[in-house]
Amino acid sequence: MNSTRPPLAQPPTQSPVSWQTIFWTLIPLAISAMSQPGGRVCGLPSRYRTYLRCSPLFCLADVAAIVTRLGVISGYHSLPFSTAVAVVIHERYTDCATTVEINEGESHASESLEKMTWLRWLWFLLGTLPPAIKLMSMRGVGWVQAWGMMFLISWMGNELLIL
């Protein structure tokens, strides 16, 4: 007897995302995080901030340090949140004012970008947000999405702190 059973439905095969797509999606997120005027990163001198922020792990650790410090100052020391923000900003930017450039002939392009808030926000809206949305819509790249979000959360945390 010939039974007519429908063939088993094959699950759709997902084509993996190419490494080139992932690479060029993470680059704008990393550049945005690196070009912020964030002062000290994880308590280290501010002259290393650009190099440290190219790692998503340092970005996440820095945001966690900011949130923890704000919580300790607000909760444990019973200070208002606005005062806690002022204390954290003062702690992060203390060595920025006292740092002396060793090589004065060096280009200060990254420093000028850090001082232009409107340019950082424009870069974020036009150059960073679309790749972040694209990255979040990808499937099967969970770790890459986590790295991208570490950069994005770092950018947002630092911008909220300095606003």
C-alpha atoms as a PDB file:
ATOM      1  CA  MET A   1       0.000   0.000   0.000  1.00  0.00           C
ATOM      2  CA  ASN A   2       1.317   3.373  -0.956  1.00  0.00           C
ATOM      3  CA  SER A   3       0.793   5.855   1.834  1.00  0.00           C
ATOM      4  CA  THR A   4       0.871   9.447   0.832  1.00  0.00           C
ATOM      5  CA  ARG A   5       2.557  11.280   3.585  1.00  0.00           C
ATOM      6  CA  PRO A   6       3.731  14.846   3.065  1.00  0.00           C
ATOM      7  CA  PRO A   7       7.502  15.143   3.088  1.00  0.00           C
ATOM      8  CA  LEU A   8       8.997  16.409   6.309  1.00  0.00           C
ATOM      9  CA  ALA A   9       9.429  20.127   6.258  1.00  0.00           C
ATOM     10  CA  GLN A  10      13.079  21.044   6.135  1.00  0.00           C
ATOM     11  CA  PRO A  11      14.043  23.868   8.454  1.00  0.00           C
ATOM     12  CA  PRO A  12      15.317  26.830   6.507  1.00  0.00           C
ATOM     13  CA  THR A  13      19.069  26.872   6.420  1.00  0.00           C
ATOM     14  CA  GLN A  14      20.584  30.025   7.748  1.00  0.00           C
ATOM     15  CA  SER A  15      23.437  31.352   5.768  1.00  0.00           C
ATOM     16  CA  PRO A  16      26.173  32.400   8.163  1.00  0.00           C
ATOM     17  CA  VAL A  17      27.092  36.038   8.301  1.00  0.00           C
ATOM     18  CA  SER A  18      30.435  36.627   6.644  1.00  0.00           C
ATOM     19  CA  TRP A  19      33.314  37.837   8.750  1.00  0.00           C
ATOM     20  CA  GLN A  20      33.661  40.888   6.513  1.00  0.00           C
ATOM     21  CA  THR A  21      30.123  41.989   7.330  1.00  0.00           C
ATOM     22  CA  ILE A  22      30.730  41.486  11.036  1.00  0.00           C
ATOM     23  CA  PHE A  23      34.064  43.326  10.892  1.00  0.00           C
ATOM     24  CA  TRP A  24      32.697  46.375   9.088  1.00  0.00           C
ATOM     25  CA  THR A  25      29.696  46.439  11.405  1.00  0.00           C
ATOM     26  CA  LEU A  26      31.855  46.516  14.542  1.00  0.00           C
ATOM     27  CA  ILE A  27      34.288  49.183  13.278  1.00  0.00           C
ATOM     28  CA  PRO A  28      31.907  52.185  13.639  1.00  0.00           C
ATOM     29  CA  LEU A  29      30.856  51.001  17.101  1.00  0.00           C
ATOM     30  CA  ALA A  30      34.474  50.785  18.226  1.00  0.00           C
ATOM     31  CA  ILE A  31      35.398  54.154  16.705  1.00  0.00           C
ATOM     32  CA  SER A  32      32.498  55.852  18.473  1.00  0.00           C
ATOM     33  CA  ALA A  33      33.547  54.401  21.812  1.00  0.00           C
ATOM     34  CA  MET A  34      37.186  55.334  21.218  1.00  0.00           C
ATOM     35  CA  SER A  35      36.498  58.947  20.215  1.00  0.00           C
ATOM     36  CA  GLN A  36      34.752  59.968  23.417  1.00  0.00           C
ATOM     37  CA  PRO A  37      36.137  62.318  26.010  1.00  0.00           C
ATOM     38  CA  GLY A  38      35.772  59.882  28.886  1.00  0.00           C
ATOM     39  CA  GLY A  39      38.736  60.798  31.041  1.00  0.00           C
ATOM     40  CA  ARG A  40      40.135  57.844  32.933  1.00  0.00           C
ATOM     41  CA  VAL A  41      39.090  54.369  31.844  1.00  0.00           C
ATOM     42  CA  CYS A  42      38.912  51.855  34.696  1.00  0.00           C
ATOM     43  CA  GLY A  43      41.037  54.191  36.829  1.00  0.00           C
ATOM     44  CA  LEU A  44      43.963  54.179  34.401  1.00  0.00           C
ATOM     45  CA  PRO A  45      45.486  57.452  33.152  1.00  0.00           C
ATOM     46  CA  SER A  46      43.430  59.198  30.501  1.00  0.00           C
ATOM     47  CA  ARG A  47      46.239  59.131  27.943  1.00  0.00           C
ATOM     48  CA  TYR A  48      45.488  55.408  27.459  1.00  0.00           C
ATOM     49  CA  ARG A  49      41.714  55.803  27.037  1.00  0.00           C
ATOM     50  CA  THR A  50      41.666  55.489  23.244  1.00  0.00           C
ATOM     51  CA  TYR A  51      43.720  52.299  23.309  1.00  0.00           C
ATOM     52  CA  LEU A  52      41.709  50.760  26.142  1.00  0.00           C
ATOM     53  CA  ARG A  53      38.362  51.496  24.538  1.00  0.00           C
ATOM     54  CA  CYS A  54      39.197  49.479  21.442  1.00  0.00           C
ATOM     55  CA  SER A  55      38.459  46.453  23.641  1.00  0.00           C
ATOM     56  CA  PRO A  56      34.772  45.792  24.319  1.00  0.00           C
ATOM     57  CA  LEU A  57      35.706  44.223  27.654  1.00  0.00           C
ATOM     58  CA  PHE A  58      37.324  47.440  28.877  1.00  0.00           C
ATOM     59  CA  CYS A  59      34.276  49.358  27.638  1.00  0.00           C
ATOM     60  CA  LEU A  60      31.973  47.149  29.682  1.00  0.00           C
ATOM     61  CA  ALA A  61      34.247  47.260  32.729  1.00  0.00           C
ATOM     62  CA  ASP A  62      34.395  51.054  32.513  1.00  0.00           C
ATOM     63  CA  VAL A  63      30.604  51.408  32.410  1.00  0.00           C
ATOM     64  CA  ALA A  64      30.294  48.962  35.307  1.00  0.00           C
ATOM     65  CA  ALA A  65      32.829  51.037  37.263  1.00  0.00           C
ATOM     66  CA  ILE A  66      30.870  54.233  36.572  1.00  0.00           C
ATOM     67  CA  VAL A  67      27.558  52.694  37.652  1.00  0.00           C
ATOM     68  CA  THR A  68      29.126  51.138  40.752  1.00  0.00           C
ATOM     69  CA  ARG A  69      30.805  54.387  41.737  1.00  0.00           C
ATOM     70  CA  LEU A  70      27.560  56.339  41.271  1.00  0.00           C
ATOM     71  CA  GLY A  71      25.718  53.770  43.388  1.00  0.00           C
ATOM     72  CA  VAL A  72      28.300  53.857  46.167  1.00  0.00           C
ATOM     73  CA  ILE A  73      28.408  57.642  46.293  1.00  0.00           C
ATOM     74  CA  SER A  74      24.615  57.998  46.159  1.00  0.00           C
ATOM     75  CA  GLY A  75      23.695  55.094  48.416  1.00  0.00           C
ATOM     76  CA  TYR A  76      26.519  54.570  50.876  1.00  0.00           C
ATOM     77  CA  HIS A  77      27.540  58.209  51.279  1.00  0.00           C
ATOM     78  CA  SER A  78      23.909  59.412  51.062  1.00  0.00           C
ATOM     79  CA  LEU A  79      24.650  62.175  48.589  1.00  0.00           C
ATOM     80  CA  PRO A  80      22.185  63.380  45.950  1.00  0.00           C
ATOM     81  CA  PHE A  81      22.565  61.769  42.529  1.00  0.00           C
ATOM     82  CA  SER A  82      23.595  65.072  40.897  1.00  0.00           C
ATOM     83  CA  THR A  83      26.402  65.430  43.440  1.00  0.00           C
ATOM     84  CA  ALA A  84      27.459  61.833  42.794  1.00  0.00           C
ATOM     85  CA  VAL A  85      27.648  62.554  39.057  1.00  0.00           C
ATOM     86  CA  ALA A  86      29.768  65.655  39.744  1.00  0.00           C
ATOM     87  CA  VAL A  87      32.137  63.632  41.954  1.00  0.00           C
ATOM     88  CA  VAL A  88      32.503  60.875  39.342  1.00  0.00           C
ATOM     89  CA  ILE A  89      33.154  63.425  36.591  1.00  0.00           C
ATOM     90  CA  HIS A  90      35.767  65.146  38.768  1.00  0.00           C
ATOM     91  CA  GLU A  91      37.484  61.818  39.506  1.00  0.00           C
ATOM     92  CA  ARG A  92      37.501  60.776  35.843  1.00  0.00           C
ATOM     93  CA  TYR A  93      38.828  64.072  34.491  1.00  0.00           C
ATOM     94  CA  THR A  94      41.309  65.009  37.233  1.00  0.00           C
ATOM     95  CA  ASP A  95      44.421  63.856  35.400  1.00  0.00           C
ATOM     96  CA  CYS A  96      43.187  65.319  32.088  1.00  0.00           C
ATOM     97  CA  ALA A  97      43.935  68.844  33.272  1.00  0.00           C
ATOM     98  CA  THR A  98      47.353  67.962  34.668  1.00  0.00           C
ATOM     99  CA  THR A  99      48.573  65.770  31.812  1.00  0.00           C
ATOM    100  CA  VAL A 100      51.406  67.380  29.903  1.00  0.00           C
ATOM    101  CA  GLU A 101      51.864  66.312  26.311  1.00  0.00           C
ATOM    102  CA  ILE A 102      55.333  64.918  25.746  1.00  0.00           C
ATOM    103  CA  ASN A 103      55.310  65.523  22.026  1.00  0.00           C
ATOM    104  CA  GLU A 104      53.719  68.891  21.282  1.00  0.00           C
ATOM    105  CA  GLY A 105      54.136  68.491  17.524  1.00  0.00           C
ATOM    106  CA  GLU A 106      51.763  65.530  17.613  1.00  0.00           C
ATOM    107  CA  SER A 107      48.417  65.799  15.823  1.00  0.00           C
ATOM    108  CA  HIS A 108      45.461  66.467  18.097  1.00  0.00           C
ATOM    109  CA  ALA A 109      42.729  65.353  15.694  1.00  0.00           C
ATOM    110  CA  SER A 110      41.216  62.884  18.153  1.00  0.00           C
ATOM    111  CA  GLU A 111      41.207  65.501  20.921  1.00  0.00           C
ATOM    112  CA  SER A 112      39.375  68.011  18.722  1.00  0.00           C
ATOM    113  CA  LEU A 113      36.777  65.363  17.850  1.00  0.00           C
ATOM    114  CA  GLU A 114      36.316  64.673  21.547  1.00  0.00           C
ATOM    115  CA  LYS A 115      35.494  68.344  22.202  1.00  0.00           C
ATOM    116  CA  MET A 116      32.860  68.601  19.440  1.00  0.00           C
ATOM    117  CA  THR A 117      29.743  67.108  21.002  1.00  0.00           C
ATOM    118  CA  TRP A 118      27.540  67.834  18.006  1.00  0.00           C
ATOM    119  CA  LEU A 119      29.980  66.021  15.707  1.00  0.00           C
ATOM    120  CA  ARG A 120      30.088  62.969  17.981  1.00  0.00           C
ATOM    121  CA  TRP A 121      26.290  62.832  18.039  1.00  0.00           C
ATOM    122  CA  LEU A 122      26.097  63.286  14.263  1.00  0.00           C
ATOM    123  CA  TRP A 123      28.647  60.500  13.792  1.00  0.00           C
ATOM    124  CA  PHE A 124      26.588  58.326  16.139  1.00  0.00           C
ATOM    125  CA  LEU A 125      23.301  58.952  14.333  1.00  0.00           C
ATOM    126  CA  LEU A 126      24.668  58.580  10.807  1.00  0.00           C
ATOM    127  CA  GLY A 127      27.601  56.230  11.230  1.00  0.00           C
ATOM    128  CA  THR A 128      27.082  54.145  14.360  1.00  0.00           C
ATOM    129  CA  LEU A 129      23.372  53.633  14.908  1.00  0.00           C
ATOM    130  CA  PRO A 130      22.633  51.989  11.514  1.00  0.00           C
ATOM    131  CA  PRO A 131      25.371  49.327  11.931  1.00  0.00           C
ATOM    132  CA  ALA A 132      24.204  48.727  15.514  1.00  0.00           C
ATOM    133  CA  ILE A 133      20.667  48.099  14.267  1.00  0.00           C
ATOM    134  CA  LYS A 134      22.050  45.858  11.512  1.00  0.00           C
ATOM    135  CA  LEU A 135      24.120  43.918  14.046  1.00  0.00           C
ATOM    136  CA  MET A 136      21.139  43.355  16.322  1.00  0.00           C
ATOM    137  CA  SER A 137      19.089  42.021  13.403  1.00  0.00           C
ATOM    138  CA  MET A 138      21.669  39.329  12.573  1.00  0.00           C
ATOM    139  CA  ARG A 139      21.117  35.779  13.809  1.00  0.00           C
ATOM    140  CA  GLY A 140      23.677  33.255  14.924  1.00  0.00           C
ATOM    141  CA  VAL A 141      26.298  35.781  15.999  1.00  0.00           C
ATOM    142  CA  GLY A 142      25.519  36.126  19.700  1.00  0.00           C
ATOM    143  CA  TRP A 143      29.048  36.888  20.848  1.00  0.00           C
ATOM    144  CA  VAL A 144      29.528  39.522  18.188  1.00  0.00           C
ATOM    145  CA  GLN A 145      26.241  41.129  19.204  1.00  0.00           C
ATOM    146  CA  ALA A 146      27.455  41.151  22.806  1.00  0.00           C
ATOM    147  CA  TRP A 147      30.709  42.850  21.766  1.00  0.00           C
ATOM    148  CA  GLY A 148      28.811  45.425  19.748  1.00  0.00           C
ATOM    149  CA  MET A 149      26.509  46.165  22.659  1.00  0.00           C
ATOM    150  CA  MET A 150      29.512  46.598  24.957  1.00  0.00           C
ATOM    151  CA  PHE A 151      30.775  49.359  22.661  1.00  0.00           C
ATOM    152  CA  LEU A 152      27.303  50.895  22.363  1.00  0.00           C
ATOM    153  CA  ILE A 153      26.598  50.805  26.107  1.00  0.00           C
ATOM    154  CA  SER A 154      29.982  52.395  26.754  1.00  0.00           C
ATOM    155  CA  TRP A 155      29.205  55.200  24.318  1.00  0.00           C
ATOM    156  CA  MET A 156      25.782  55.800  25.838  1.00  0.00           C
ATOM    157  CA  GLY A 157      27.045  55.643  29.417  1.00  0.00           C
ATOM    158  CA  ASN A 158      29.841  58.123  28.791  1.00  0.00           C
ATOM    159  CA  GLU A 159      27.613  60.500  26.844  1.00  0.00           C
ATOM    160  CA  LEU A 160      24.979  60.464  29.577  1.00  0.00           C
ATOM    161  CA  LEU A 161      27.672  61.145  32.159  1.00  0.00           C
ATOM    162  CA  ILE A 162      29.160  64.136  30.345  1.00  0.00           C
ATOM    163  CA  LEU A 163      25.826  65.660  29.352  1.00  0.00           C
END
